[in-house]
Short mmCIF file of C-alpha atoms and ligand atoms in Angstrom, two decimals:
data_model
loop_
_atom_site.label_atom_id
_atom_site.label_comp_id
_atom_site.label_asym_id
_atom_site.label_seq_id
_atom_site.Cartn_x
_atom_site.Cartn_y
_atom_site.Cartn_z
CA MET A 1 -79.26 23.78 48.48
CA ASN A 2 -75.85 25.04 48.53
CA ASP A 3 -74.75 25.68 52.25
CA GLN A 4 -70.92 25.18 50.83
CA GLN A 5 -69.70 29.28 50.33
CA ALA A 6 -66.22 29.27 49.10
CA PRO A 7 -63.61 31.20 51.90
CA GLU A 8 -63.76 34.72 51.16
CA PRO A 9 -60.42 36.04 49.35
CA PHE A 10 -57.44 37.42 51.56
CA GLU A 11 -56.37 40.78 51.34
CA PRO A 12 -52.29 41.35 51.42
CA VAL A 13 -51.05 42.04 54.49
CA ASP A 14 -49.56 46.15 55.11
CA GLU A 15 -45.67 45.84 54.71
CA ASP A 16 -45.29 49.35 54.92
CA TRP A 17 -43.46 49.19 58.30
CA GLN A 18 -39.53 48.34 59.72
CA THR A 19 -39.94 46.56 62.61
CA ALA A 20 -41.29 43.22 64.18
CA LEU A 21 -41.47 41.44 67.59
CA ALA A 22 -42.46 37.72 67.32
CA VAL A 23 -43.78 36.71 70.46
CA VAL A 24 -44.50 33.00 70.50
CA ALA A 25 -44.48 29.98 73.20
CA HIS A 26 -42.08 27.32 72.08
CA PRO A 27 -39.21 27.11 69.76
CA ASP A 28 -41.10 25.85 66.35
CA ASP A 29 -43.88 27.91 66.63
CA MET A 30 -42.85 30.49 63.73
CA GLU A 31 -41.25 27.50 61.63
CA TYR A 32 -44.73 26.27 61.52
CA GLY A 33 -46.28 28.72 59.22
CA GLY A 34 -44.73 32.04 60.03
CA ALA A 35 -40.93 31.69 58.92
CA ALA A 36 -41.22 32.10 55.52
CA ALA A 37 -42.97 35.51 55.75
CA VAL A 38 -39.96 36.42 58.02
CA ALA A 39 -38.26 35.37 55.42
CA ARG A 40 -39.48 37.68 52.89
CA TRP A 41 -39.60 40.54 55.29
CA THR A 42 -35.94 40.39 55.86
CA ALA A 43 -35.19 40.32 52.41
CA GLN A 44 -36.86 44.04 52.00
CA GLY A 45 -34.75 45.15 54.86
CA LYS A 46 -37.09 44.71 57.69
CA LYS A 47 -35.92 43.76 60.92
CA VAL A 48 -37.42 40.90 63.10
CA VAL A 49 -36.60 39.98 66.41
CA TYR A 50 -38.19 36.59 67.62
CA VAL A 51 -38.63 36.08 71.83
CA MET A 52 -39.32 32.31 73.04
CA VAL A 53 -41.64 32.70 75.89
CA THR A 54 -40.47 29.23 76.86
CA SER A 55 -37.30 27.26 75.79
CA GLY A 56 -39.55 24.03 74.81
CA GLU A 57 -37.83 22.20 77.22
CA ALA A 58 -40.87 19.35 77.55
CA GLY A 59 -41.33 18.73 73.82
CA ILE A 60 -39.27 15.81 72.96
CA ASP A 61 -40.79 12.74 75.20
CA SER A 62 -37.23 11.01 75.36
CA MET A 63 -35.03 13.76 76.54
CA SER A 64 -34.91 15.08 80.29
CA PRO A 65 -36.13 19.07 79.98
CA GLU A 66 -32.63 20.01 81.68
CA ASP A 67 -31.16 18.47 78.38
CA CYS A 68 -33.46 19.39 76.09
CA GLY A 69 -33.97 22.79 76.84
CA PRO A 70 -30.67 24.28 75.74
CA LEU A 71 -30.63 21.83 72.61
CA ARG A 72 -33.89 23.56 71.51
CA GLU A 73 -32.56 26.99 72.44
CA ALA A 74 -29.58 26.22 69.81
CA GLU A 75 -32.20 24.92 67.42
CA GLN A 76 -33.88 27.91 67.45
CA ILE A 77 -31.02 30.33 66.94
CA ALA A 78 -29.91 28.42 64.00
CA SER A 79 -33.48 28.27 62.80
CA ALA A 80 -34.29 31.95 62.85
CA ALA A 81 -30.76 32.70 61.21
CA VAL A 82 -31.98 31.08 58.16
CA VAL A 83 -34.97 33.59 57.65
CA GLY A 84 -32.41 36.53 58.89
CA VAL A 85 -32.88 36.75 62.32
CA ASP A 86 -30.65 37.47 64.35
CA THR A 87 -31.74 38.12 68.00
CA VAL A 88 -33.72 35.31 70.01
CA GLU A 89 -34.37 35.57 73.11
CA PHE A 90 -35.48 33.18 75.90
CA LEU A 91 -38.23 34.33 78.65
CA GLY A 92 -37.86 31.39 80.89
CA HIS A 93 -41.18 30.55 81.55
CA PRO A 94 -42.07 26.73 81.81
CA ASP A 95 -42.78 24.84 79.15
CA GLY A 96 -46.31 22.92 78.78
CA VAL A 97 -48.04 24.52 82.07
CA LEU A 98 -48.20 28.12 80.79
CA GLU A 99 -50.55 30.55 82.61
CA TYR A 100 -51.94 33.37 81.24
CA GLY A 101 -51.67 36.71 84.10
CA LEU A 102 -49.69 39.03 84.99
CA PRO A 103 -46.28 37.49 85.22
CA LEU A 104 -46.16 36.75 81.57
CA ARG A 105 -48.11 39.93 80.72
CA ARG A 106 -45.18 42.07 82.57
CA ASP A 107 -42.44 39.89 80.78
CA ILE A 108 -43.67 40.42 77.14
CA ALA A 109 -44.40 43.86 77.59
CA ARG A 110 -40.69 44.49 79.21
CA ALA A 111 -39.65 42.76 75.60
CA VAL A 112 -42.29 44.78 73.64
CA ARG A 113 -40.70 48.09 75.44
CA ARG A 114 -37.05 47.13 74.67
CA HIS A 115 -37.48 46.22 71.15
CA ARG A 116 -39.88 48.90 70.43
CA PRO A 117 -41.65 47.10 67.32
CA ASP A 118 -44.37 48.95 64.64
CA ILE A 119 -45.73 45.32 64.26
CA VAL A 120 -46.23 42.47 66.62
CA ILE A 121 -46.81 38.76 65.70
CA THR A 122 -47.70 35.64 67.65
CA SER A 123 -49.33 32.81 66.54
CA ASN A 124 -52.41 31.57 66.50
CA PHE A 125 -54.38 31.61 70.02
CA ARG A 126 -57.79 30.93 68.68
CA GLU A 127 -59.09 27.67 70.16
CA THR A 128 -58.86 25.75 66.80
CA TYR A 129 -56.41 25.05 63.83
CA GLY A 130 -59.18 25.49 60.95
CA GLY A 131 -62.34 24.55 62.62
CA VAL A 132 -60.67 21.03 63.15
CA PHE A 133 -57.53 20.82 65.53
CA LEU A 134 -57.64 21.57 69.08
CA ASN A 135 -54.82 24.24 69.60
CA GLN A 136 -52.35 23.93 72.31
CA ALA A 137 -52.58 25.94 75.68
CA ASP A 138 -49.45 27.82 75.89
CA HIS A 139 -50.29 29.08 72.69
CA ILE A 140 -53.66 30.55 73.56
CA ALA A 141 -51.99 31.77 76.89
CA VAL A 142 -49.14 33.79 75.07
CA GLY A 143 -51.40 34.75 72.15
CA ARG A 144 -53.63 36.20 74.45
CA ALA A 145 -51.19 37.94 76.35
CA THR A 146 -49.35 39.46 73.98
CA LEU A 147 -52.54 41.33 72.99
CA ASP A 148 -52.79 42.65 76.39
CA ALA A 149 -48.98 43.38 77.08
CA VAL A 150 -49.03 45.28 74.03
CA ARG A 151 -51.46 47.92 75.66
CA ASP A 152 -49.63 47.31 79.07
CA ALA A 153 -46.46 48.36 77.26
CA ALA A 154 -48.26 51.61 76.42
CA ASN A 155 -48.82 52.95 79.67
CA ARG A 156 -46.58 54.38 82.24
CA TRP A 157 -48.66 53.28 84.88
CA VAL A 158 -49.12 49.56 84.34
CA PHE A 159 -45.99 47.65 85.34
CA ARG A 160 -44.44 50.84 87.00
CA GLU A 161 -41.32 48.66 87.95
CA LEU A 162 -40.37 48.28 83.98
CA VAL A 163 -40.33 52.19 84.14
CA ALA A 164 -37.72 51.90 87.22
CA GLU A 165 -35.95 49.09 85.13
CA GLY A 166 -35.04 51.67 82.67
CA TYR A 167 -38.15 50.51 79.93
CA GLU A 168 -39.79 53.24 78.75
CA PRO A 169 -43.01 53.06 77.58
CA TRP A 170 -43.69 52.12 73.62
CA ASN A 171 -47.04 53.05 71.97
CA GLY A 172 -45.70 52.79 68.90
CA VAL A 173 -47.30 49.40 67.74
CA ARG A 174 -49.56 49.11 65.10
CA ALA A 175 -51.04 45.75 64.92
CA VAL A 176 -51.01 42.17 66.37
CA TRP A 177 -50.75 39.63 63.76
CA ALA A 178 -51.70 36.06 64.96
CA ALA A 179 -50.21 33.42 61.97
CA GLY A 180 -52.18 30.59 61.01
CA SER A 181 -55.48 31.82 62.87
CA PRO A 182 -58.65 30.13 61.41
CA GLU A 183 -60.12 33.76 61.74
CA SER A 184 -57.43 35.34 59.64
CA ARG A 185 -58.46 37.59 56.71
CA HIS A 186 -54.94 38.36 55.56
CA ALA A 187 -52.35 37.16 54.13
CA VAL A 188 -48.71 37.40 52.65
CA ASP A 189 -47.59 36.00 49.07
CA THR A 190 -44.53 33.69 50.52
CA THR A 191 -44.14 32.04 47.35
CA LYS A 192 -40.62 33.37 46.85
CA HIS A 193 -39.44 32.37 49.96
CA PHE A 194 -41.06 28.97 50.75
CA ASP A 195 -37.70 26.97 50.69
CA LYS A 196 -36.30 29.29 53.40
CA GLY A 197 -38.93 28.27 55.59
CA VAL A 198 -38.76 24.84 55.12
CA ALA A 199 -34.86 24.93 55.80
CA SER A 200 -35.91 27.20 58.80
CA LEU A 201 -38.27 24.38 59.84
CA ALA A 202 -35.19 21.73 59.11
CA GLU A 203 -33.05 23.06 61.44
CA HIS A 204 -35.39 21.75 64.80
CA LYS A 205 -33.48 18.37 63.82
CA ALA A 206 -33.72 16.80 67.70
CA TYR A 207 -37.59 17.85 67.63
CA LEU A 208 -38.55 16.46 64.15
CA ALA A 209 -36.30 13.23 64.97
CA GLY A 210 -38.84 13.05 68.15
CA LEU A 211 -41.87 13.57 65.94
CA GLY A 212 -44.12 11.28 63.88
CA GLY A 213 -47.17 11.69 62.33
CA ALA A 214 -47.64 14.86 59.37
CA MET A 215 -46.07 17.57 60.98
CA ALA A 216 -42.43 15.82 61.14
CA ASP A 217 -41.70 16.27 57.26
CA PRO A 218 -41.17 19.97 56.95
CA GLN A 219 -41.57 20.00 53.00
CA GLU A 220 -45.02 18.04 53.00
CA PHE A 221 -46.34 20.14 56.31
CA LEU A 222 -45.40 23.47 54.98
CA GLU A 223 -46.84 23.03 51.66
CA GLY A 224 -50.07 21.86 52.86
CA PHE A 225 -49.93 24.91 55.17
CA GLY A 226 -48.91 27.14 52.15
CA ARG A 227 -51.06 26.03 49.19
CA GLY A 228 -54.36 26.28 51.61
CA ALA A 229 -53.64 30.21 52.09
CA GLY A 230 -52.46 30.78 48.60
CA SER A 231 -55.38 29.44 47.20
CA ARG A 232 -57.21 32.24 49.19
CA LEU A 233 -54.64 34.91 48.57
CA GLY A 234 -54.14 34.16 44.54
CA THR A 235 -50.91 33.07 44.66
CA ARG A 236 -48.73 29.46 45.08
CA PHE A 237 -47.79 30.00 48.84
CA ALA A 238 -49.07 32.24 51.68
CA VAL A 239 -49.10 32.41 55.25
CA PRO A 240 -52.56 34.02 56.73
CA PHE A 241 -52.55 36.47 59.45
CA GLU A 242 -55.47 37.47 61.64
CA VAL A 243 -54.92 41.28 62.19
CA PHE A 244 -55.49 42.84 65.51
CA PRO A 245 -55.40 46.92 64.85
CA LEU A 246 -54.33 49.33 68.11
CA ARG A 247 -54.18 52.39 66.13
ZN1 ZN B 301 -45.74 25.61 70.50
#
């Protein structure tokens, strides 16, 4: 009787690219896992740009969205700088109540055409984390919309207003990568950049102060996350990605 199978080993992600665009729902989404990978890539000379669909303004119970939004934008900009990212854009969609739909696809497609990346990164948009914890609705909406927006960005006849705005189609995206997906089969070794990932998450000071539980300690949370993926890549720490090839 043996129905417990060892998980498959991860394969290293392709690192033969120059520019990536990370599209996530909230400030802190990149830092709960992906930021150490970004630190590795910017250290290799790659360019990574962050696009936040919301400003995370509904993320702190004790603070009104009007006060919270600008504070969380500032924390995200500081957090991105720690891992070598100097462009952070905010699309201004409403936090907590994002809807998958054409307005979201169009705004992400515009960002893809503006930045013309080789790789697009988003966060896990499967229903759960690790088959256990429920994912959050905004993450699911953004991930699905990002997959579709990458194709929209390549098609001149979808969202024709974007061409009128000066954004020509971009069909150079090679893959979409979803960080932390339970369906991941690839990962990147972040052992040397683990501390940068922790420092990046720690920049979300007000957010972490308002948070309780297992996610409030950057070091502890990221060690658990990084070790789990590392054990399948054969490294101390790693970030897992589900890879959706486009070409
Ligand atoms: Zn989030």
